[in-house]
Short mmCIF file of C-alpha atoms in Angstrom, two decimals:
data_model
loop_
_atom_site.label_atom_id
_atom_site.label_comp_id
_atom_site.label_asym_id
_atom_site.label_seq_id
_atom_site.Cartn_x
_atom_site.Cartn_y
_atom_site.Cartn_z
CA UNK K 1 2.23 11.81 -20.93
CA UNK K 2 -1.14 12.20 -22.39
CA UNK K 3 -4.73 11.06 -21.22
CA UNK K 4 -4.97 8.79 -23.83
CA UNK K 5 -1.70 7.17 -23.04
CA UNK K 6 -1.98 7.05 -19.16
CA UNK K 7 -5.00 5.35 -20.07
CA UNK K 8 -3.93 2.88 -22.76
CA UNK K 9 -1.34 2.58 -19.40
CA UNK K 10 -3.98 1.57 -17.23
CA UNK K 11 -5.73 -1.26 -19.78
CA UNK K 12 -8.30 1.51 -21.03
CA UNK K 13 -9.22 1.89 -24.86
CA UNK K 14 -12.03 4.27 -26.01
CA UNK K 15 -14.40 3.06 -27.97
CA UNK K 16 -17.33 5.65 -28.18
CA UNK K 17 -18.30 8.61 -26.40
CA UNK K 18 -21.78 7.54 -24.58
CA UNK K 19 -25.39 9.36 -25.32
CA UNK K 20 -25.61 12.83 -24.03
CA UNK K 21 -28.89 11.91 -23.67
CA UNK K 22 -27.74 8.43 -21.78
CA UNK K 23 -25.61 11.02 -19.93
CA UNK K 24 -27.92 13.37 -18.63
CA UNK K 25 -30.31 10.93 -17.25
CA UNK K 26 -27.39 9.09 -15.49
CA UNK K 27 -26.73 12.44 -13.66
CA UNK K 28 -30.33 13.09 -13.16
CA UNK K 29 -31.36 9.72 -11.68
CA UNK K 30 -27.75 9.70 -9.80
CA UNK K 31 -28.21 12.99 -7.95
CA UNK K 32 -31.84 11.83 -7.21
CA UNK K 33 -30.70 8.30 -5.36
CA UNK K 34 -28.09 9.95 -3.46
CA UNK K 35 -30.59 12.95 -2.11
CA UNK K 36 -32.95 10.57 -1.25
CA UNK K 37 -30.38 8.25 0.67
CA UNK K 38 -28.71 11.22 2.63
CA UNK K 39 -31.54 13.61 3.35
CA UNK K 40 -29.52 14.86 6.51
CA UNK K 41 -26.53 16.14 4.12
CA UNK K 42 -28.78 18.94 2.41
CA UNK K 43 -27.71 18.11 -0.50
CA UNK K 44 -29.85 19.17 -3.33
CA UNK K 45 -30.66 17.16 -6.51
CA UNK K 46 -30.31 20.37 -8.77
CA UNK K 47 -26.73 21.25 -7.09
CA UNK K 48 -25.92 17.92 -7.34
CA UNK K 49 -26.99 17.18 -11.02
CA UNK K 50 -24.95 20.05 -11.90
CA UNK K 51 -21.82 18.93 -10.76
CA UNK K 52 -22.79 15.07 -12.16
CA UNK K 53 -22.89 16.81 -15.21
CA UNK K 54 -19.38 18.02 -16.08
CA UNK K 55 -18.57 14.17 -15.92
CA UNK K 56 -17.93 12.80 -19.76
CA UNK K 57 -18.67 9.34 -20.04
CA UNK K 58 -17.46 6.52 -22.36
CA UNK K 59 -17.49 2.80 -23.76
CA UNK K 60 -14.14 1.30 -23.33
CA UNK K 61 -12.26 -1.92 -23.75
CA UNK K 62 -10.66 -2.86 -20.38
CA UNK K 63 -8.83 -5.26 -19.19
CA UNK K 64 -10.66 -8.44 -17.89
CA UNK K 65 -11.32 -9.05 -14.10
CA UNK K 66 -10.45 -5.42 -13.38
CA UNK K 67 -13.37 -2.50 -12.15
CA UNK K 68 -16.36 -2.67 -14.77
CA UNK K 69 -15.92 1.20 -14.39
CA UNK K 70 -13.43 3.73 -13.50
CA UNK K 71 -13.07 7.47 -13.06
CA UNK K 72 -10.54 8.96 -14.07
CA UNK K 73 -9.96 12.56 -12.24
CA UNK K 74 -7.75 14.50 -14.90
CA UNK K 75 -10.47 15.05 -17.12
CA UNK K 76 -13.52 14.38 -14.82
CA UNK K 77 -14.31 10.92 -17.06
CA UNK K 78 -15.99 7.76 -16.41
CA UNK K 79 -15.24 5.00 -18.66
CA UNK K 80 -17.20 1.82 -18.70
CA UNK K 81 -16.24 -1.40 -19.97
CA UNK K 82 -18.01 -1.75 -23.33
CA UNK K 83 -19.47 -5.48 -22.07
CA UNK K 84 -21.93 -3.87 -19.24
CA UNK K 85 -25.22 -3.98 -21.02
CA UNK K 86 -27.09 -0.50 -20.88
CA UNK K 87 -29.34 -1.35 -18.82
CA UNK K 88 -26.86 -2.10 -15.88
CA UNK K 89 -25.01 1.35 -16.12
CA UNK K 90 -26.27 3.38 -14.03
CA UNK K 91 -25.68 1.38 -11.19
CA UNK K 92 -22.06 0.78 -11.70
CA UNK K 93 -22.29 4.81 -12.34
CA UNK K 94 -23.10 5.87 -8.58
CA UNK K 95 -19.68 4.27 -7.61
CA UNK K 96 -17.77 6.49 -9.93
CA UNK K 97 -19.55 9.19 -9.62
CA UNK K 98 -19.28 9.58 -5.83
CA UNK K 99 -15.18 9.75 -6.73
CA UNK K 100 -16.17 12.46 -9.02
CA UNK K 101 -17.87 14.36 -5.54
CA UNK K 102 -14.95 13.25 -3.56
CA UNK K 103 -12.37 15.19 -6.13
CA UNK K 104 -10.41 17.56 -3.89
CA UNK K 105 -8.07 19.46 -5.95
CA UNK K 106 -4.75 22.47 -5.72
CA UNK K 107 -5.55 25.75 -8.10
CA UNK K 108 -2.85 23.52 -10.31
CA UNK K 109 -5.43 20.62 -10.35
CA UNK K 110 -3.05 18.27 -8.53
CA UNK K 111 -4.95 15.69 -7.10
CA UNK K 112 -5.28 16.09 -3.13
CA UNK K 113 -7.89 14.08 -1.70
CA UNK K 114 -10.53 11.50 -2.73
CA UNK K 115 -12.73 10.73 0.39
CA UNK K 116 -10.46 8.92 2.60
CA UNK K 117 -7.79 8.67 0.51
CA UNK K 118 -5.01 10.99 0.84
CA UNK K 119 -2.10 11.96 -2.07
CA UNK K 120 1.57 13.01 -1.61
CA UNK K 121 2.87 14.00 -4.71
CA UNK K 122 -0.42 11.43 -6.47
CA UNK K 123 1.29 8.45 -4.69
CA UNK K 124 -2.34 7.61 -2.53
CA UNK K 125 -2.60 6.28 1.32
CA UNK K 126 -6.07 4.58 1.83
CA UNK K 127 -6.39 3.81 -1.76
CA UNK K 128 -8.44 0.33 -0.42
CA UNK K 129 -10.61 1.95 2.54
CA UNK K 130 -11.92 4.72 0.28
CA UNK K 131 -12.84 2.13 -2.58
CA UNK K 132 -14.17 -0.06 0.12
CA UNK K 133 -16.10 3.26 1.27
CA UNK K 134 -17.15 4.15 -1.96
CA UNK K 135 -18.85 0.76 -2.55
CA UNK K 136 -20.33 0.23 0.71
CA UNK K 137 -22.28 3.91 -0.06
CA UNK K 138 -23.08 2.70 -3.36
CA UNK K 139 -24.66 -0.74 -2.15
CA UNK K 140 -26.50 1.56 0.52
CA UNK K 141 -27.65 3.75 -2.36
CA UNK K 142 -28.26 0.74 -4.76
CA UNK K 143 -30.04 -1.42 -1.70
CA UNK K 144 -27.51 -4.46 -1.99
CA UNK K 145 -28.28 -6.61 0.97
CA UNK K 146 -25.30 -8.51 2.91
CA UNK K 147 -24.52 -11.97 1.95
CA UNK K 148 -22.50 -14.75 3.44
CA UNK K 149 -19.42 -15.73 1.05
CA UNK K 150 -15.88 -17.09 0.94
CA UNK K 151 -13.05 -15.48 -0.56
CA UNK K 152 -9.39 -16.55 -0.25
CA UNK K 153 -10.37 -19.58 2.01
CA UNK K 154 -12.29 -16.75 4.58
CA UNK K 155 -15.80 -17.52 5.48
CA UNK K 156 -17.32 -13.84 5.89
CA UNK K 157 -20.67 -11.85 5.63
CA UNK K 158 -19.95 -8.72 3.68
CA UNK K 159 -22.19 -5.59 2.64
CA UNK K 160 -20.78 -5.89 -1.32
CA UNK K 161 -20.84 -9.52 -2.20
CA UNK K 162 -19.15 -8.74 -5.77
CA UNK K 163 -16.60 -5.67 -5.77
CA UNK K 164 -14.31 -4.99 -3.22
CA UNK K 165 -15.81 -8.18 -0.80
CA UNK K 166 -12.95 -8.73 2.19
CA UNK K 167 -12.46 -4.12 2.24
CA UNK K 168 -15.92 -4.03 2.64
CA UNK K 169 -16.24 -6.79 5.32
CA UNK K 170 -13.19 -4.98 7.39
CA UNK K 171 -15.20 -1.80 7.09
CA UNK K 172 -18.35 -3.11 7.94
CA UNK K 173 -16.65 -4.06 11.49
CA UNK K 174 -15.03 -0.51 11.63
CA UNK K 175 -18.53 0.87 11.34
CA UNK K 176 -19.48 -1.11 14.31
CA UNK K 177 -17.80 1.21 16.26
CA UNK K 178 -18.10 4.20 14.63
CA UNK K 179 -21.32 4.56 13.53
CA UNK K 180 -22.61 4.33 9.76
CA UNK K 181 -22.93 8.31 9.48
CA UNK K 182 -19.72 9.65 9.82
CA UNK K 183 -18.35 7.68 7.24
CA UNK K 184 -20.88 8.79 4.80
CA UNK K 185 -20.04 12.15 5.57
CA UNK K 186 -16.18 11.55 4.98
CA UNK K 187 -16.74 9.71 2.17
CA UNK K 188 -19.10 12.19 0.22
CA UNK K 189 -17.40 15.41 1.30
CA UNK K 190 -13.84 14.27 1.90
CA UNK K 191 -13.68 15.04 5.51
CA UNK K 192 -11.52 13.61 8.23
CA UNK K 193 -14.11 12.81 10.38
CA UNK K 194 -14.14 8.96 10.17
CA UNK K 195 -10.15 9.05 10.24
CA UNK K 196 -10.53 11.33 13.62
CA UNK K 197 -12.84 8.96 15.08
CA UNK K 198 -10.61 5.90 14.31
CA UNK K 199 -7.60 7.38 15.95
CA UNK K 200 -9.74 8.65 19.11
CA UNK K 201 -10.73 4.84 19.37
CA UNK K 202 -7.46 3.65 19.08
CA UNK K 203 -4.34 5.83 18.10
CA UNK K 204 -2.87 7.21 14.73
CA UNK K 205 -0.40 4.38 14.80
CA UNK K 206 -3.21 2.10 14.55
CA UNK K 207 -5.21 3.65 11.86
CA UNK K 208 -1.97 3.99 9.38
CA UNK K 209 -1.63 0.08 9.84
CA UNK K 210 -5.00 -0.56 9.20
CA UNK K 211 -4.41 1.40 5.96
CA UNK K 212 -1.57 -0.41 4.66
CA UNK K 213 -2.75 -3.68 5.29
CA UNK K 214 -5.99 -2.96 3.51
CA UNK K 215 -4.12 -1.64 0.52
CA UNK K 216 -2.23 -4.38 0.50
CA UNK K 217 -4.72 -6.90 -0.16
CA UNK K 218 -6.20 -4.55 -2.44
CA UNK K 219 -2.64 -4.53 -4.28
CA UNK K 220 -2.63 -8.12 -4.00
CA UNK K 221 -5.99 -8.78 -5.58
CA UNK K 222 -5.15 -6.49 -8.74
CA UNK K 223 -1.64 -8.61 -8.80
CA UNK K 224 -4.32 -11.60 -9.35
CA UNK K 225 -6.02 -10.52 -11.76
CA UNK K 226 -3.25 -9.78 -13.72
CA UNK K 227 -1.61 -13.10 -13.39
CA UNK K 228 -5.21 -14.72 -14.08
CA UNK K 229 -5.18 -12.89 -17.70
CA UNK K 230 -1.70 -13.80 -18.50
CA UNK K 231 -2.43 -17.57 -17.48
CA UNK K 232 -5.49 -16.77 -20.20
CA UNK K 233 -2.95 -16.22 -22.69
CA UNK K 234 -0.85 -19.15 -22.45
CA UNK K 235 -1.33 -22.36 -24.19
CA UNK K 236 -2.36 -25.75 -22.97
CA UNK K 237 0.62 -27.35 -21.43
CA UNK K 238 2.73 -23.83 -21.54
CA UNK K 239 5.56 -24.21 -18.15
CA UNK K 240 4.82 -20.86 -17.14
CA UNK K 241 1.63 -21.63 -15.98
CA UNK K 242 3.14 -23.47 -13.53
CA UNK K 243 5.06 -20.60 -11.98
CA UNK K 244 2.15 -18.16 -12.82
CA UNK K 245 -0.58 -20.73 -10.74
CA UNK K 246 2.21 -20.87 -7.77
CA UNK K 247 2.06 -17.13 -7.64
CA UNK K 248 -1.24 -16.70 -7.57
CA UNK K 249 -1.33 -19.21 -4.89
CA UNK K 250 1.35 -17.12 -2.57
CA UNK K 251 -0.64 -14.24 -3.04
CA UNK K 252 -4.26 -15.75 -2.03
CA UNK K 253 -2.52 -16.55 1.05
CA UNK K 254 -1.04 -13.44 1.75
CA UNK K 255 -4.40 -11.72 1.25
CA UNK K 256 -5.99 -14.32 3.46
CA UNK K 257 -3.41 -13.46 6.13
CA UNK K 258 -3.25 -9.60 5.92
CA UNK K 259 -7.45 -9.98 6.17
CA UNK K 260 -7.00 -11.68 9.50
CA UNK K 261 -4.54 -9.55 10.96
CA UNK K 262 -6.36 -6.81 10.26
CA UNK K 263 -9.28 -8.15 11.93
CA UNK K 264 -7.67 -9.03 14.59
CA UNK K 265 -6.33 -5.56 15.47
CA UNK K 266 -9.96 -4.19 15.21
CA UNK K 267 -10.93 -6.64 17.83
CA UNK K 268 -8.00 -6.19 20.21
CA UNK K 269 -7.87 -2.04 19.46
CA UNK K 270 -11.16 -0.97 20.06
CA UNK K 271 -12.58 -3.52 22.26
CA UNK K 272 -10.10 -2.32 24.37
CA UNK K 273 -11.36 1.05 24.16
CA UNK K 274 -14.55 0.12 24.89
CA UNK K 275 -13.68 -1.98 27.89
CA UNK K 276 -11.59 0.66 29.37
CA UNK K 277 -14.73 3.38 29.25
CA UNK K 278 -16.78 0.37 31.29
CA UNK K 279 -17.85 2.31 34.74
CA UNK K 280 -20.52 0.45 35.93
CA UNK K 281 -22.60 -2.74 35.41
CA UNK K 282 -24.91 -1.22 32.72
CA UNK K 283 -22.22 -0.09 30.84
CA UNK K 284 -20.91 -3.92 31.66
CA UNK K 285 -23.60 -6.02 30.52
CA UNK K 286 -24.03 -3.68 26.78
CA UNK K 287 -20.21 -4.40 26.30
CA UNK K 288 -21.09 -8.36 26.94
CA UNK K 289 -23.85 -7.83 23.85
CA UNK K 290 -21.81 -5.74 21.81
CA UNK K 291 -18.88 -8.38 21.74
CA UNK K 292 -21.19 -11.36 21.03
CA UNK K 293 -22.95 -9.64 18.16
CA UNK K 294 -19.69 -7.95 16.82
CA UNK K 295 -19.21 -12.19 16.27
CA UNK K 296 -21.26 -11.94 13.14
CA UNK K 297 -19.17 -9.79 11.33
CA UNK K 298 -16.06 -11.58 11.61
CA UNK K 299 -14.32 -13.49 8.60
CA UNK K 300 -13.19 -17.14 9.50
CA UNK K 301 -10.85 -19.80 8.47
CA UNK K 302 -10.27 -23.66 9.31
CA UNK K 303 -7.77 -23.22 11.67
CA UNK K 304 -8.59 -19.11 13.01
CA UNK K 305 -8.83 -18.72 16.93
CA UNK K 306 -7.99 -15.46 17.33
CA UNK K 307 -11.69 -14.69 18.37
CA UNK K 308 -12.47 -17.38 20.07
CA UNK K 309 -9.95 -17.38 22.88
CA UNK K 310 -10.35 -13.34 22.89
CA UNK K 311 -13.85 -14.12 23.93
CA UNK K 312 -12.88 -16.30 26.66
CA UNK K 313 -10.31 -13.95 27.76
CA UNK K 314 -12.47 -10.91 28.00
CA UNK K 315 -15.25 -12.86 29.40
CA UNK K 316 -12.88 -13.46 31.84
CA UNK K 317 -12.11 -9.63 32.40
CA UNK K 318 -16.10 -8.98 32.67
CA UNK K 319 -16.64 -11.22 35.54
CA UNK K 320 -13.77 -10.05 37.41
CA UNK K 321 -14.45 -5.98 36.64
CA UNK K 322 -18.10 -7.03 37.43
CA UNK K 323 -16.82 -8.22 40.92
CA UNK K 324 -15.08 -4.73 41.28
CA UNK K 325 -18.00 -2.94 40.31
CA UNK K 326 -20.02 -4.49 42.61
CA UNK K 327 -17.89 -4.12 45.78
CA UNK K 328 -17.55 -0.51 44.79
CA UNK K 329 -14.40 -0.71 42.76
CA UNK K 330 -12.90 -2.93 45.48
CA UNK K 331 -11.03 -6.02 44.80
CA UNK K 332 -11.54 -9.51 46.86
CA UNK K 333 -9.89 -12.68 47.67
CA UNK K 334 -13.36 -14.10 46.79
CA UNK K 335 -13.07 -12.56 43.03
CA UNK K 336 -9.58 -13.60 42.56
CA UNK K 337 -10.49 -17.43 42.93
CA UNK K 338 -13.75 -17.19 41.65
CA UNK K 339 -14.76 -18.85 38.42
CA UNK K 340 -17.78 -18.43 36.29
CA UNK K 341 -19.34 -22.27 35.04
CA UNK K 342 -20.29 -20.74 32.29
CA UNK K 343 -16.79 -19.55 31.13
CA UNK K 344 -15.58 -22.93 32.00
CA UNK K 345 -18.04 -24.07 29.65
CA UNK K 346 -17.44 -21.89 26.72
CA UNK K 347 -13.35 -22.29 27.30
CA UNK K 348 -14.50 -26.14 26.82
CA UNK K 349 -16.39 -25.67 23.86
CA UNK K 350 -13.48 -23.78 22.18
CA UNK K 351 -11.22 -25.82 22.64
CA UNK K 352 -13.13 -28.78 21.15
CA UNK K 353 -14.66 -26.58 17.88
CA UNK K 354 -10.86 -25.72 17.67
CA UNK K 355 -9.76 -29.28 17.44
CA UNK K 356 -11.85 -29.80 15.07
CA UNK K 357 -11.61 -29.40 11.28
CA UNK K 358 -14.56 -28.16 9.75
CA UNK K 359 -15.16 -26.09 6.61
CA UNK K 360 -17.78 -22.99 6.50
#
């Protein structure tokens, strides 16, 4: 199959090959954000510029709802949708060009790596946390500041209010624990780093779940937008839009549940990592912050718990490993019966914000 047909495949119609001058000054000013955001990479802008460069860009129809830009590795293009005014280019331009640095290739120029996405025979793995990577670098680069939204029926702060909103929100609590660093690395050079660190945390099991259920709602969200355009194209009073409306329905709830579980299995892996490496009661009390700030990250909906009664529960834990630790590792009858008034409190005040119905 041709480029031109994979591309009319993907919703993608040329228009008009952009400026060379437009172009060059993309690179230029591209290569100069990046250097100046990652100092510590010593990357230079004239290295960097250079590569930029063999990117071709274009104007192109594309399908509505979809990426207002995409890179497309075959031929090293980036093709913008011909209703992004000029001025607003350049920005939507880092994203795609940070795939363009991520490009790992065979001598046959099969496709091997993009950041943290991996391909077996082109079918990709982490298609959803590399995008969500991608974007949260850009935003960094860009200097998008967080915002509180809702998205599915989840109430959520997230580092990219508009592209890629609940990824970036699940990375931005994966980065909690990880540190902000090694993922930049990963994404820009494509190393393993962040994926090592992940399964060190947790275990490899874990991080290939985490993958799919990211992809998924990334699958799920692209199933929307088709369904939105084809609802577009129906007239008033059509049936099928109906059966089209139900779908997209099913599927907001499926994304809405995949986003949760995912959570979830952030906060149960790696908090369990970090309580595990507790030794003594310094160590103690900066877990006790770390899981009452980690509380601002998470997404919310009307009816989640999940949190809250892990919060009890591990509250729970703390005072009774803070017993240990202070009867040198030593458990007593005292710290078996003991109970903490202000855990009873907080158990209370669950219980009642749970039986509750509220809307963030």
């Amino acid at each position: 199959m041709s480029i031109q047909n994979e591309l009319r495949k993907e919703g993608i119609e040329i228009i008009t090959k952009l400026d060379p001058l437009i172009s060059n000054d993309i690179c230029k000013n591209v290569s100069r954000r990046i250097v100046e955001t990652f100092p510590n990479f010593e990357i230079t802008e004239e290295e960097l510029c250079k590569e930029l460069s063999q990117i071709t860009m274009y104007r192109a129809k594309m399908i509505e709802g979809m990426a207002e830009a995409n890179y497309y590795y075959k031929d090293s293009s980036i093709y913008f949708n011909e209703n992004i005014d000029y001025s607003d280019i350049e920005e939507f331009a880092i994203h795609e060009c940070i795939h363009h640095i991520q490009k790992i290739q065979d001598d046959d120029g099969k496709l091997l790596k993009l950041g943290l996405c991996t391909y077996n025979n082109l079918k990709p793995t982490g298609l959803a946390l590399n995008e969500a990577a991608v974007q949260y670098t850009s935003c960094i680069i860009i200097g998008v500041d967080a915002d509180f939204e809702k998205y599915y029926g989840i109430s959520l702060v997230t580092p990219s209010p508009s592209y890629y909103p609940l990824e970036c929100s699940l990375l931005n609590q994966l980065i909690f624990f990880t540190g902000k660093d090694i993922l930049f690395k990963s994404t820009l050079f494509s190393t393993d780093d962040f994926k090592n660190k992940i399964i060190e945390i947790t275990s490899e099991k874990t991080y290939k779940k985490l993958l799919v259920l990211l992809d998924s709602i990334l699958k799920y969200e692209e199933k929307i937008v088709i369904l939105n355009n084809k609802a577009f194209s129906l007239k008033d009073g059509d049936s099928k839009a109906d059966n089209i409306n139900k779908k997209i329905e099913n599927l907001k709830e499926k994304i809405s549940n995949n986003y949760l579980k995912t959570q979830n299995i952030i906060i149960k892996e790696f908090f369990e990592y970090e309580f595990n490496k507790i030794s003594n009661l310094e160590e103690l009390e900066q877990f006790r912050h770390k899981l009452s700030d980690f509380a601002e990250l998470i997404g919310t909906t009307e009816d989640y718990t999940f949190f809250d009664n892990y919060y009890v529960e591990t509250m729970n834990s703390l005072e009774h490993k803070c017993n240990m630790l202070e009867n040198g590792g030593q458990e007593t009858a005292l710290s078996k019966k003991r109970t903490n008034p202000i855990l009873a409190f907080l158990q209370k005040l669950f219980k009642y914000k749970n039986s509750k119905e509220f809307d963030i």
